PDB file of C-alpha atoms in Angstrom:
ATOM      1  CA  UNK P 406      20.533  -8.473 -21.545  1.00 53.00           C
ATOM      2  CA  UNK P 407      18.651  -7.326 -24.652  1.00 52.00           C
ATOM      3  CA  UNK P 408      17.331  -4.339 -22.712  1.00 60.00           C
ATOM      4  CA  UNK P 409      20.842  -3.527 -21.504  1.00 58.00           C
ATOM      5  CA  UNK P 410      22.179  -3.603 -25.065  1.00 50.00           C
ATOM      6  CA  UNK P 411      19.359  -1.310 -26.235  1.00 50.00           C
ATOM      7  CA  UNK P 412      20.031   1.081 -23.342  1.00 48.00           C
ATOM      8  CA  UNK P 413      23.770   1.068 -24.099  1.00 49.00           C
ATOM      9  CA  UNK P 414      23.112   1.859 -27.789  1.00 47.00           C
ATOM     10  CA  UNK P 415      20.704   4.689 -26.843  1.00 48.00           C
ATOM     11  CA  UNK P 416      23.265   6.084 -24.402  1.00 45.00           C
ATOM     12  CA  UNK P 417      26.007   5.920 -27.040  1.00 45.00           C
ATOM     13  CA  UNK P 418      23.809   7.686 -29.599  1.00 41.00           C
ATOM     14  CA  UNK P 419      22.743  10.343 -27.090  1.00 45.00           C
ATOM     15  CA  UNK P 420      26.363  10.959 -26.039  1.00 43.00           C
ATOM     16  CA  UNK P 421      27.482  11.027 -29.636  1.00 39.00           C
ATOM     17  CA  UNK P 422      24.672  13.455 -30.512  1.00 38.00           C
ATOM     18  CA  UNK P 423      25.793  15.853 -27.810  1.00 41.00           C
ATOM     19  CA  UNK P 424      29.370  15.842 -29.117  1.00 40.00           C
ATOM     20  CA  UNK P 425      28.478  16.241 -32.776  1.00 42.00           C
ATOM     21  CA  UNK P 426      25.647  17.203 -35.085  1.00 48.00           C
ATOM     22  CA  UNK P 427      24.550  13.585 -35.383  1.00 45.00           C
ATOM     23  CA  UNK P 428      21.014  12.915 -34.200  1.00 48.00           C
ATOM     24  CA  UNK P 429      19.195   9.652 -33.738  1.00 46.00           C
ATOM     25  CA  UNK P 430      17.383  10.322 -37.002  1.00 51.00           C
ATOM     26  CA  UNK P 431      20.504  11.056 -39.051  1.00 46.00           C
ATOM     27  CA  UNK P 432      22.276   8.070 -37.506  1.00 43.00           C
ATOM     28  CA  UNK P 433      19.389   5.842 -38.548  1.00 47.00           C
ATOM     29  CA  UNK P 434      19.361   7.396 -42.031  1.00 49.00           C
ATOM     30  CA  UNK P 435      23.118   6.913 -42.425  1.00 49.00           C
ATOM     31  CA  UNK P 436      22.827   3.170 -41.882  1.00 49.00           C
ATOM     32  CA  UNK P 437      20.808   2.716 -45.052  1.00 55.00           C
ATOM     33  CA  UNK P 438      22.729   1.509 -48.078  1.00 77.00           C
ATOM     34  CA  UNK P 439      22.162   3.099 -51.460  1.00 85.00           C
ATOM     35  CA  UNK P 440      19.935   0.944 -53.630  1.00 88.00           C
ATOM     36  CA  UNK P 441      21.881  -0.537 -56.556  1.00 89.00           C
ATOM     37  CA  UNK P 442      19.760   1.494 -58.961  1.00 90.00           C
ATOM     38  CA  UNK P 443      21.117   4.770 -57.502  1.00 95.00           C
ATOM     39  CA  UNK P 444      23.629   6.497 -59.753  1.00 97.00           C
ATOM     40  CA  UNK P 445      27.058   7.241 -58.326  1.00 97.00           C
ATOM     41  CA  UNK P 446      29.267   9.964 -59.731  1.00 98.00           C
ATOM     42  CA  UNK P 447      33.042   9.981 -59.444  1.00 98.00           C
ATOM     43  CA  UNK P 448      35.068  13.110 -60.201  1.00 98.00           C
ATOM     44  CA  UNK P 449      38.687  12.454 -61.071  1.00 97.00           C
ATOM     45  CA  UNK P 450      39.664   9.694 -63.483  1.00 97.00           C
ATOM     46  CA  UNK P 451      43.178   9.055 -62.257  1.00 94.00           C
ATOM     47  CA  UNK P 452      44.104   5.705 -60.767  1.00 93.00           C
ATOM     48  CA  UNK P 453      42.146   6.311 -57.547  1.00 93.00           C
ATOM     49  CA  UNK P 454      39.010   7.696 -59.212  1.00 95.00           C
ATOM     50  CA  UNK P 455      38.970   4.911 -61.795  1.00 96.00           C
ATOM     51  CA  UNK P 456      39.311   2.275 -59.057  1.00 95.00           C
ATOM     52  CA  UNK P 457      36.545   3.872 -56.960  1.00 95.00           C
ATOM     53  CA  UNK P 458      34.278   3.899 -60.024  1.00 97.00           C
ATOM     54  CA  UNK P 459      34.965   0.205 -60.602  1.00 96.00           C
ATOM     55  CA  UNK P 460      34.236  -0.646 -56.950  1.00 94.00           C
ATOM     56  CA  UNK P 461      30.866   1.122 -57.230  1.00 95.00           C
ATOM     57  CA  UNK P 462      30.082  -0.644 -60.518  1.00 96.00           C
ATOM     58  CA  UNK P 463      31.017  -4.005 -58.973  1.00 95.00           C
ATOM     59  CA  UNK P 464      28.522  -3.232 -56.187  1.00 93.00           C
ATOM     60  CA  UNK P 465      25.809  -2.916 -58.832  1.00 95.00           C
ATOM     61  CA  UNK P 466      25.548   0.854 -59.260  1.00 96.00           C
ATOM     62  CA  UNK P 467      25.454   2.768 -62.519  1.00 98.00           C
ATOM     63  CA  UNK P 468      28.531   5.002 -62.357  1.00 98.00           C
ATOM     64  CA  UNK P 469      29.380   8.195 -64.188  1.00 98.00           C
ATOM     65  CA  UNK P 470      33.104   8.995 -64.203  1.00 98.00           C
ATOM     66  CA  UNK P 471      34.204  12.557 -64.985  1.00 98.00           C
ATOM     67  CA  UNK P 472      37.551  14.281 -65.335  1.00 98.00           C
ATOM     68  CA  UNK P 473      38.424  17.810 -66.460  1.00 96.00           C
ATOM     69  CA  UNK P 474      40.934  16.354 -68.919  1.00 97.00           C
ATOM     70  CA  UNK P 475      39.077  15.576 -72.171  1.00 96.00           C
ATOM     71  CA  UNK P 476      38.976  11.848 -72.849  1.00 97.00           C
ATOM     72  CA  UNK P 477      40.479  10.910 -69.468  1.00 98.00           C
ATOM     73  CA  UNK P 478      37.327   9.222 -68.164  1.00 98.00           C
ATOM     74  CA  UNK P 479      36.960   7.060 -71.283  1.00 98.00           C
ATOM     75  CA  UNK P 480      40.653   6.186 -71.111  1.00 98.00           C
ATOM     76  CA  UNK P 481      40.288   5.230 -67.432  1.00 98.00           C
ATOM     77  CA  UNK P 482      37.366   2.920 -68.198  1.00 98.00           C
ATOM     78  CA  UNK P 483      39.364   1.292 -71.008  1.00 98.00           C
ATOM     79  CA  UNK P 484      42.202   0.773 -68.535  1.00 97.00           C
ATOM     80  CA  UNK P 485      39.812  -0.863 -66.087  1.00 97.00           C
ATOM     81  CA  UNK P 486      38.676  -3.243 -68.846  1.00 98.00           C
ATOM     82  CA  UNK P 487      42.285  -4.327 -69.384  1.00 97.00           C
ATOM     83  CA  UNK P 488      42.830  -4.750 -65.628  1.00 96.00           C
ATOM     84  CA  UNK P 489      39.671  -6.852 -65.302  1.00 96.00           C
ATOM     85  CA  UNK P 490      40.722  -9.111 -68.184  1.00 97.00           C
ATOM     86  CA  UNK P 491      44.086  -9.668 -66.478  1.00 97.00           C
ATOM     87  CA  UNK P 492      42.316 -10.408 -63.191  1.00 95.00           C
ATOM     88  CA  UNK P 493      40.097 -12.927 -64.983  1.00 96.00           C
ATOM     89  CA  UNK P 494      43.167 -14.599 -66.562  1.00 97.00           C
ATOM     90  CA  UNK P 495      44.642 -14.998 -63.072  1.00 96.00           C
ATOM     91  CA  UNK P 496      41.400 -16.503 -61.768  1.00 96.00           C
ATOM     92  CA  UNK P 497      40.651 -13.518 -59.528  1.00 94.00           C
ATOM     93  CA  UNK P 498      37.502 -12.420 -61.379  1.00 95.00           C
ATOM     94  CA  UNK P 499      34.731 -14.310 -63.127  1.00 96.00           C
ATOM     95  CA  UNK P 500      35.112 -13.355 -66.817  1.00 97.00           C
ATOM     96  CA  UNK P 501      31.319 -13.014 -67.082  1.00 97.00           C
ATOM     97  CA  UNK P 502      31.522 -10.041 -64.706  1.00 96.00           C
ATOM     98  CA  UNK P 503      33.670  -7.963 -67.072  1.00 97.00           C
ATOM     99  CA  UNK P 504      30.917  -6.877 -69.496  1.00 97.00           C
ATOM    100  CA  UNK P 505      28.434  -6.495 -66.622  1.00 97.00           C
ATOM    101  CA  UNK P 506      30.721  -4.069 -64.789  1.00 97.00           C
ATOM    102  CA  UNK P 507      31.760  -2.229 -67.929  1.00 98.00           C
ATOM    103  CA  UNK P 508      28.121  -1.678 -68.882  1.00 98.00           C
ATOM    104  CA  UNK P 509      27.607   0.141 -65.572  1.00 98.00           C
ATOM    105  CA  UNK P 510      30.495   2.562 -66.231  1.00 98.00           C
ATOM    106  CA  UNK P 511      29.893   5.710 -68.274  1.00 98.00           C
ATOM    107  CA  UNK P 512      32.490   8.318 -69.187  1.00 98.00           C
ATOM    108  CA  UNK P 513      31.225  11.867 -68.798  1.00 97.00           C
ATOM    109  CA  UNK P 514      32.506  14.745 -70.881  1.00 95.00           C
ATOM    110  CA  UNK P 515      31.008  17.448 -68.678  1.00 97.00           C
ATOM    111  CA  UNK P 516      30.340  17.849 -64.969  1.00 97.00           C
ATOM    112  CA  UNK P 517      26.611  18.290 -65.674  1.00 97.00           C
ATOM    113  CA  UNK P 518      26.466  14.572 -66.557  1.00 97.00           C
ATOM    114  CA  UNK P 519      26.630  13.840 -62.817  1.00 97.00           C
ATOM    115  CA  UNK P 520      23.208  15.448 -62.237  1.00 95.00           C
ATOM    116  CA  UNK P 521      20.836  12.995 -60.630  1.00 94.00           C
ATOM    117  CA  UNK P 522      23.541  11.077 -58.782  1.00 96.00           C
ATOM    118  CA  UNK P 523      22.679   9.997 -55.242  1.00 95.00           C
ATOM    119  CA  UNK P 524      26.346  10.003 -54.238  1.00 95.00           C
ATOM    120  CA  UNK P 525      29.237  11.910 -55.806  1.00 96.00           C
ATOM    121  CA  UNK P 526      32.777  11.033 -54.744  1.00 95.00           C
ATOM    122  CA  UNK P 527      35.664  13.351 -55.558  1.00 95.00           C
ATOM    123  CA  UNK P 528      39.099  11.927 -56.191  1.00 94.00           C
ATOM    124  CA  UNK P 529      40.922  14.988 -57.498  1.00 93.00           C
ATOM    125  CA  UNK P 530      44.229  16.609 -56.619  1.00 89.00           C
ATOM    126  CA  UNK P 531      44.888  17.270 -52.910  1.00 86.00           C
ATOM    127  CA  UNK P 532      44.237  21.006 -53.143  1.00 86.00           C
ATOM    128  CA  UNK P 533      41.804  22.575 -50.683  1.00 87.00           C
ATOM    129  CA  UNK P 534      40.648  25.384 -52.992  1.00 90.00           C
ATOM    130  CA  UNK P 535      40.121  23.002 -55.914  1.00 91.00           C
ATOM    131  CA  UNK P 536      38.056  20.645 -53.756  1.00 89.00           C
ATOM    132  CA  UNK P 537      36.034  23.469 -52.189  1.00 90.00           C
ATOM    133  CA  UNK P 538      35.217  24.926 -55.621  1.00 92.00           C
ATOM    134  CA  UNK P 539      34.249  21.491 -56.922  1.00 93.00           C
ATOM    135  CA  UNK P 540      31.908  20.833 -54.000  1.00 90.00           C
ATOM    136  CA  UNK P 541      30.187  24.192 -54.504  1.00 93.00           C
ATOM    137  CA  UNK P 542      29.608  23.298 -58.168  1.00 95.00           C
ATOM    138  CA  UNK P 543      28.414  19.792 -57.267  1.00 95.00           C
ATOM    139  CA  UNK P 544      26.016  21.095 -54.639  1.00 93.00           C
ATOM    140  CA  UNK P 545      24.399  23.360 -57.247  1.00 93.00           C
ATOM    141  CA  UNK P 546      24.302  20.551 -59.795  1.00 94.00           C
ATOM    142  CA  UNK P 547      22.963  17.821 -57.504  1.00 93.00           C
ATOM    143  CA  UNK P 548      21.367  19.510 -54.481  1.00 92.00           C
ATOM    144  CA  UNK P 549      20.099  16.300 -52.888  1.00 91.00           C
ATOM    145  CA  UNK P 550      23.239  14.212 -53.448  1.00 92.00           C
ATOM    146  CA  UNK P 551      25.527  13.053 -50.699  1.00 91.00           C
ATOM    147  CA  UNK P 552      28.977  14.453 -51.491  1.00 92.00           C
ATOM    148  CA  UNK P 553      32.093  12.575 -50.475  1.00 90.00           C
ATOM    149  CA  UNK P 554      35.775  13.401 -50.502  1.00 89.00           C
ATOM    150  CA  UNK P 555      38.560  10.898 -50.850  1.00 85.00           C
ATOM    151  CA  UNK P 556      40.981  13.434 -49.348  1.00 79.00           C
ATOM    152  CA  UNK P 557      43.605  11.934 -47.095  1.00 76.00           C
ATOM    153  CA  UNK P 558      45.479  15.014 -45.927  1.00 80.00           C
ATOM    154  CA  UNK P 559      42.923  17.821 -46.076  1.00 76.00           C
ATOM    155  CA  UNK P 560      40.145  18.803 -43.713  1.00 73.00           C
ATOM    156  CA  UNK P 561      36.721  17.660 -44.858  1.00 76.00           C
ATOM    157  CA  UNK P 562      35.159  20.471 -42.809  1.00 75.00           C
ATOM    158  CA  UNK P 563      37.326  23.060 -44.574  1.00 73.00           C
ATOM    159  CA  UNK P 564      36.469  21.555 -47.976  1.00 77.00           C
ATOM    160  CA  UNK P 565      32.761  21.943 -47.259  1.00 71.00           C
ATOM    161  CA  UNK P 566      32.804  25.155 -45.211  1.00 73.00           C
ATOM    162  CA  UNK P 567      31.251  27.242 -47.998  1.00 82.00           C
ATOM    163  CA  UNK P 568      28.488  24.762 -48.822  1.00 77.00           C
ATOM    164  CA  UNK P 569      24.845  25.536 -48.128  1.00 78.00           C
ATOM    165  CA  UNK P 570      24.583  21.991 -46.716  1.00 84.00           C
ATOM    166  CA  UNK P 571      27.977  21.205 -45.173  1.00 79.00           C
ATOM    167  CA  UNK P 572      26.446  18.180 -43.440  1.00 82.00           C
ATOM    168  CA  UNK P 573      25.972  16.608 -46.895  1.00 82.00           C
ATOM    169  CA  UNK P 574      29.759  16.270 -47.275  1.00 82.00           C
ATOM    170  CA  UNK P 575      31.502  13.227 -45.849  1.00 74.00           C
ATOM    171  CA  UNK P 576      35.002  11.841 -45.866  1.00 78.00           C
ATOM    172  CA  UNK P 577      35.151   8.513 -47.698  1.00 79.00           C
ATOM    173  CA  UNK P 578      38.757   7.464 -47.909  1.00 73.00           C
ATOM    174  CA  UNK P 579      39.854   4.556 -50.056  1.00 70.00           C
ATOM    175  CA  UNK P 580      43.309   3.052 -49.804  1.00 60.00           C
ATOM    176  CA  UNK P 581      45.325   2.685 -52.981  1.00 65.00           C
ATOM    177  CA  UNK P 582      44.438   0.578 -54.865  1.00 63.00           C
ATOM    178  CA  UNK P 583      40.736   0.901 -54.098  1.00 63.00           C
ATOM    179  CA  UNK P 584      39.290  -2.612 -54.144  1.00 59.00           C
TER     180      UNK P 584
END
């Protein structure tokens, strides 16, 4: 039965590989989690971006949050501090976790602050041209980073069509609120 399960998995991977660009090697690579020491960047400090940043910080990652609006990232982190204190008052969060999570969150004033991130998640306006332009800039800034879009109504393939490495762009949708 163990051999049958292995054969079934190999057959699934081989069939999947034929239908897409996924190979056995990339499938194996994709199953690895990012080490907690890997920096995660989040672009867009609205409600969704701020929540995604907090989820990543809660998972142990240093997170850099950026928004084109000056001061928006810092304001979003301050808002998350308030939300965490309320959650702690309701018994939904250990109060000791608040400073730990906040220490992992950094507000960026410029896109260049995301350099060195292993994963960069965009949570900006649902506009194909805006997302495509952002991904081009991110690819230049962090050429080895995995790029992810939180888009819910736009094509991920279209967002990454002009990238040198379109396979480095993935859809990573969070529901609102991201928790």
